[in-house]
Amino acid sequence: MDESEPASTPSDSMLADRIDALFRVVRRPNREQYSHEEVARACREATGESFSATYLWQLRTGRRGNPTKRHLEALAKFFDVPVVYFFDDEQGDVIAKQLELLDALRDAEVRSVALRAVNLSPEGMGTISDMIDVIARRENAGGAGP
C-alpha cells in the first residue's frame, strides 16, 4: 500500500474514540493534555505532509475519517503507542483497555486502593477482586446509588 493512500482503519467513530483516548490519557510530564496544534506540528514534521490542527480535531471528533497510513503512524509515534492500535481491532482493543487502566490509576482513590492491595496475599487479592465484581454488577444493574 502506498503510504499516502487512505489506511484501512476502524470505523470513523472508533478511530475518533481511539484518538480522543490518546489525548485524554497520554499527557505532558506536567499532566496537561497536548494541544491539537502541538500534535499536528509533530505529525507534519514526521511525515513531511500537510497535517493541520483542524484536520486532527476533525479526526478526533469523527467529523472526518479516512486518514493516510503515514498520518496514523505519525500519531502512534507521537503518543508512543504501537501503530496496530489503529489497524488491528483485537490488539487495538487490548491497548485501549490498557489506556483506560492508566487513566483510572491517575484517580487518587483508585490509586489508593491499588497501593493498599500490594501487600495482600493472593487469596486476599482474589477476595477483593470478587467484591469489586459484585459491586460493579450491582451498580451496572442500577442497584446502588452514590
PDB file of C-alpha atoms in Angstrom:
ATOM      1  CA  MET A   1       0.000   0.000   0.000  1.00  0.00           C
ATOM      2  CA  ASP A   2       1.244   3.472  -0.829  1.00  0.00           C
ATOM      3  CA  GLU A   3       1.771   5.309   2.455  1.00  0.00           C
ATOM      4  CA  SER A   4      -0.101   8.340   1.155  1.00  0.00           C
ATOM      5  CA  GLU A   5      -3.175   6.222   0.401  1.00  0.00           C
ATOM      6  CA  PRO A   6      -6.018   6.075   2.880  1.00  0.00           C
ATOM      7  CA  ALA A   7      -5.395   3.444   5.519  1.00  0.00           C
ATOM      8  CA  SER A   8      -7.692   0.540   6.246  1.00  0.00           C
ATOM      9  CA  THR A   9      -8.859   1.663   9.665  1.00  0.00           C
ATOM     10  CA  PRO A  10     -11.678   1.033  12.100  1.00  0.00           C
ATOM     11  CA  SER A  11     -14.893   2.971  11.604  1.00  0.00           C
ATOM     12  CA  ASP A  12     -14.642   6.738  11.805  1.00  0.00           C
ATOM     13  CA  SER A  13     -16.303   6.752  15.236  1.00  0.00           C
ATOM     14  CA  MET A  14     -13.950   4.068  16.583  1.00  0.00           C
ATOM     15  CA  LEU A  15     -10.974   5.951  15.156  1.00  0.00           C
ATOM     16  CA  ALA A  16     -12.228   9.152  16.776  1.00  0.00           C
ATOM     17  CA  ASP A  17     -12.643   7.352  20.115  1.00  0.00           C
ATOM     18  CA  ARG A  18      -9.119   5.956  19.903  1.00  0.00           C
ATOM     19  CA  ILE A  19      -7.562   9.312  19.060  1.00  0.00           C
ATOM     20  CA  ASP A  20      -9.566  11.007  21.812  1.00  0.00           C
ATOM     21  CA  ALA A  21      -8.399   8.394  24.325  1.00  0.00           C
ATOM     22  CA  LEU A  22      -4.789   9.163  23.421  1.00  0.00           C
ATOM     23  CA  PHE A  23      -5.326  12.856  24.101  1.00  0.00           C
ATOM     24  CA  ARG A  24      -7.078  12.133  27.419  1.00  0.00           C
ATOM     25  CA  VAL A  25      -4.565   9.617  28.734  1.00  0.00           C
ATOM     26  CA  VAL A  26      -1.152  10.383  27.226  1.00  0.00           C
ATOM     27  CA  ARG A  27      -0.112  13.720  28.683  1.00  0.00           C
ATOM     28  CA  ARG A  28       2.822  16.039  29.103  1.00  0.00           C
ATOM     29  CA  PRO A  29       5.052  15.492  32.149  1.00  0.00           C
ATOM     30  CA  ASN A  30       3.113  18.269  33.931  1.00  0.00           C
ATOM     31  CA  ARG A  31      -0.086  16.222  33.283  1.00  0.00           C
ATOM     32  CA  GLU A  32      -1.609  18.749  30.873  1.00  0.00           C
ATOM     33  CA  GLN A  33      -3.138  17.498  27.645  1.00  0.00           C
ATOM     34  CA  TYR A  34      -1.281  18.078  24.416  1.00  0.00           C
ATOM     35  CA  SER A  35      -2.868  20.666  22.130  1.00  0.00           C
ATOM     36  CA  HIS A  36      -4.110  19.825  18.649  1.00  0.00           C
ATOM     37  CA  GLU A  37      -1.545  22.259  17.231  1.00  0.00           C
ATOM     38  CA  GLU A  38       1.320  20.643  19.123  1.00  0.00           C
ATOM     39  CA  VAL A  39       0.417  17.145  17.920  1.00  0.00           C
ATOM     40  CA  ALA A  40      -0.295  18.319  14.363  1.00  0.00           C
ATOM     41  CA  ARG A  41       3.089  20.069  14.196  1.00  0.00           C
ATOM     42  CA  ALA A  42       4.883  16.893  15.296  1.00  0.00           C
ATOM     43  CA  CYS A  43       2.941  14.868  12.717  1.00  0.00           C
ATOM     44  CA  ARG A  44       3.791  17.368   9.955  1.00  0.00           C
ATOM     45  CA  GLU A  45       7.460  17.108  10.879  1.00  0.00           C
ATOM     46  CA  ALA A  46       7.310  13.308  10.981  1.00  0.00           C
ATOM     47  CA  THR A  47       5.552  12.902   7.637  1.00  0.00           C
ATOM     48  CA  GLY A  48       6.611  15.964   5.681  1.00  0.00           C
ATOM     49  CA  GLU A  49       2.963  16.222   4.672  1.00  0.00           C
ATOM     50  CA  SER A  50       0.127  18.604   5.387  1.00  0.00           C
ATOM     51  CA  PHE A  51      -1.362  17.927   8.824  1.00  0.00           C
ATOM     52  CA  SER A  52      -3.291  20.761  10.442  1.00  0.00           C
ATOM     53  CA  ALA A  53      -4.702  21.147  13.919  1.00  0.00           C
ATOM     54  CA  THR A  54      -8.155  21.425  12.338  1.00  0.00           C
ATOM     55  CA  TYR A  55      -7.680  18.135  10.463  1.00  0.00           C
ATOM     56  CA  LEU A  56      -6.590  16.460  13.705  1.00  0.00           C
ATOM     57  CA  TRP A  57      -9.603  17.886  15.555  1.00  0.00           C
ATOM     58  CA  GLN A  58     -11.849  16.561  12.770  1.00  0.00           C
ATOM     59  CA  LEU A  59     -10.311  13.081  13.096  1.00  0.00           C
ATOM     60  CA  ARG A  60     -10.622  13.225  16.885  1.00  0.00           C
ATOM     61  CA  THR A  61     -14.290  14.206  16.788  1.00  0.00           C
ATOM     62  CA  GLY A  62     -15.298  11.869  13.948  1.00  0.00           C
ATOM     63  CA  ARG A  63     -16.119  14.717  11.583  1.00  0.00           C
ATOM     64  CA  ARG A  64     -13.523  13.393   9.185  1.00  0.00           C
ATOM     65  CA  GLY A  65     -12.197   9.922   8.548  1.00  0.00           C
ATOM     66  CA  ASN A  66     -10.024   8.024   6.135  1.00  0.00           C
ATOM     67  CA  PRO A  67      -6.588   9.281   7.224  1.00  0.00           C
ATOM     68  CA  THR A  68      -3.469   8.099   5.448  1.00  0.00           C
ATOM     69  CA  LYS A  69      -1.325   5.330   6.857  1.00  0.00           C
ATOM     70  CA  ARG A  70       1.521   7.812   7.371  1.00  0.00           C
ATOM     71  CA  HIS A  71      -0.725  10.109   9.397  1.00  0.00           C
ATOM     72  CA  LEU A  72      -1.742   7.268  11.709  1.00  0.00           C
ATOM     73  CA  GLU A  73       1.872   6.152  12.026  1.00  0.00           C
ATOM     74  CA  ALA A  74       2.831   9.702  13.000  1.00  0.00           C
ATOM     75  CA  LEU A  75       0.058   9.839  15.618  1.00  0.00           C
ATOM     76  CA  ALA A  76       1.126   6.470  17.029  1.00  0.00           C
ATOM     77  CA  LYS A  77       4.731   7.641  17.212  1.00  0.00           C
ATOM     78  CA  PHE A  78       3.810  10.910  18.931  1.00  0.00           C
ATOM     79  CA  PHE A  79       1.661   9.210  21.573  1.00  0.00           C
ATOM     80  CA  ASP A  80       4.098   6.289  21.897  1.00  0.00           C
ATOM     81  CA  VAL A  81       1.605   3.531  21.139  1.00  0.00           C
ATOM     82  CA  PRO A  82       2.017   0.690  18.649  1.00  0.00           C
ATOM     83  CA  VAL A  83       0.576   1.592  15.254  1.00  0.00           C
ATOM     84  CA  VAL A  84      -1.612  -1.543  15.428  1.00  0.00           C
ATOM     85  CA  TYR A  85      -3.726   0.468  17.879  1.00  0.00           C
ATOM     86  CA  PHE A  86      -5.327   1.950  14.762  1.00  0.00           C
ATOM     87  CA  PHE A  87      -5.191  -1.013  12.372  1.00  0.00           C
ATOM     88  CA  ASP A  88      -5.936  -4.193  14.323  1.00  0.00           C
ATOM     89  CA  ASP A  89      -9.276  -4.360  16.131  1.00  0.00           C
ATOM     90  CA  GLU A  90      -8.225  -7.047  18.603  1.00  0.00           C
ATOM     91  CA  GLN A  91      -4.855  -5.561  19.530  1.00  0.00           C
ATOM     92  CA  GLY A  92      -6.309  -2.055  19.401  1.00  0.00           C
ATOM     93  CA  ASP A  93      -8.924  -3.101  21.962  1.00  0.00           C
ATOM     94  CA  VAL A  94      -6.215  -4.514  24.249  1.00  0.00           C
ATOM     95  CA  ILE A  95      -4.242  -1.270  24.015  1.00  0.00           C
ATOM     96  CA  ALA A  96      -7.432   0.742  24.607  1.00  0.00           C
ATOM     97  CA  LYS A  97      -8.073  -1.255  27.813  1.00  0.00           C
ATOM     98  CA  GLN A  98      -4.508  -0.552  28.954  1.00  0.00           C
ATOM     99  CA  LEU A  99      -5.070   3.152  28.325  1.00  0.00           C
ATOM    100  CA  GLU A 100      -8.307   3.025  30.357  1.00  0.00           C
ATOM    101  CA  LEU A 101      -6.415   1.381  33.213  1.00  0.00           C
ATOM    102  CA  LEU A 102      -3.699   4.019  33.070  1.00  0.00           C
ATOM    103  CA  ASP A 103      -6.353   6.728  33.139  1.00  0.00           C
ATOM    104  CA  ALA A 104      -8.104   5.075  36.103  1.00  0.00           C
ATOM    105  CA  LEU A 105      -4.853   4.783  38.040  1.00  0.00           C
ATOM    106  CA  ARG A 106      -4.483   8.553  37.848  1.00  0.00           C
ATOM    107  CA  ASP A 107      -7.595   8.815  40.002  1.00  0.00           C
ATOM    108  CA  ALA A 108      -6.369   9.274  43.582  1.00  0.00           C
ATOM    109  CA  GLU A 109      -8.971   6.931  45.103  1.00  0.00           C
ATOM    110  CA  VAL A 110      -8.230   4.126  42.638  1.00  0.00           C
ATOM    111  CA  ARG A 111      -4.506   4.578  43.176  1.00  0.00           C
ATOM    112  CA  SER A 112      -5.012   4.436  46.946  1.00  0.00           C
ATOM    113  CA  VAL A 113      -6.874   1.116  46.689  1.00  0.00           C
ATOM    114  CA  ALA A 114      -4.240  -0.310  44.345  1.00  0.00           C
ATOM    115  CA  LEU A 115      -1.377   0.717  46.617  1.00  0.00           C
ATOM    116  CA  ARG A 116      -3.045  -0.821  49.671  1.00  0.00           C
ATOM    117  CA  ALA A 117      -3.637  -4.060  47.766  1.00  0.00           C
ATOM    118  CA  VAL A 118       0.068  -4.525  47.021  1.00  0.00           C
ATOM    119  CA  ASN A 119       0.726  -6.256  50.350  1.00  0.00           C
ATOM    120  CA  LEU A 120      -2.250  -8.617  50.215  1.00  0.00           C
ATOM    121  CA  SER A 121      -1.896 -12.357  49.783  1.00  0.00           C
ATOM    122  CA  PRO A 122      -3.132 -13.952  46.544  1.00  0.00           C
ATOM    123  CA  GLU A 123      -6.219 -15.091  48.448  1.00  0.00           C
ATOM    124  CA  GLY A 124      -6.843 -11.568  49.729  1.00  0.00           C
ATOM    125  CA  MET A 125      -6.453 -10.187  46.204  1.00  0.00           C
ATOM    126  CA  GLY A 126      -8.964 -12.760  44.968  1.00  0.00           C
ATOM    127  CA  THR A 127     -11.442 -11.715  47.652  1.00  0.00           C
ATOM    128  CA  ILE A 128     -11.050  -8.025  46.789  1.00  0.00           C
ATOM    129  CA  SER A 129     -11.433  -8.819  43.088  1.00  0.00           C
ATOM    130  CA  ASP A 130     -14.622 -10.795  43.769  1.00  0.00           C
ATOM    131  CA  MET A 131     -16.013  -7.943  45.869  1.00  0.00           C
ATOM    132  CA  ILE A 132     -15.302  -5.421  43.114  1.00  0.00           C
ATOM    133  CA  ASP A 133     -17.053  -7.688  40.586  1.00  0.00           C
ATOM    134  CA  VAL A 134     -20.140  -7.964  42.817  1.00  0.00           C
ATOM    135  CA  ILE A 135     -20.311  -4.203  43.381  1.00  0.00           C
ATOM    136  CA  ALA A 136     -19.783  -3.489  39.663  1.00  0.00           C
ATOM    137  CA  ARG A 137     -22.601  -5.891  38.701  1.00  0.00           C
ATOM    138  CA  ARG A 138     -24.910  -4.315  41.276  1.00  0.00           C
ATOM    139  CA  GLU A 139     -24.127  -0.779  40.083  1.00  0.00           C
ATOM    140  CA  ASN A 140     -24.471  -1.756  36.408  1.00  0.00           C
ATOM    141  CA  ALA A 141     -27.887  -3.184  37.222  1.00  0.00           C
ATOM    142  CA  GLY A 142     -28.868   0.112  38.846  1.00  0.00           C
ATOM    143  CA  GLY A 143     -28.975  -1.361  42.331  1.00  0.00           C
ATOM    144  CA  ALA A 144     -26.671   1.092  44.068  1.00  0.00           C
ATOM    145  CA  GLY A 145     -26.695   4.814  44.443  1.00  0.00           C
ATOM    146  CA  PRO A 146     -23.841   7.242  45.047  1.00  0.00           C
TER     147      PRO A 146
END
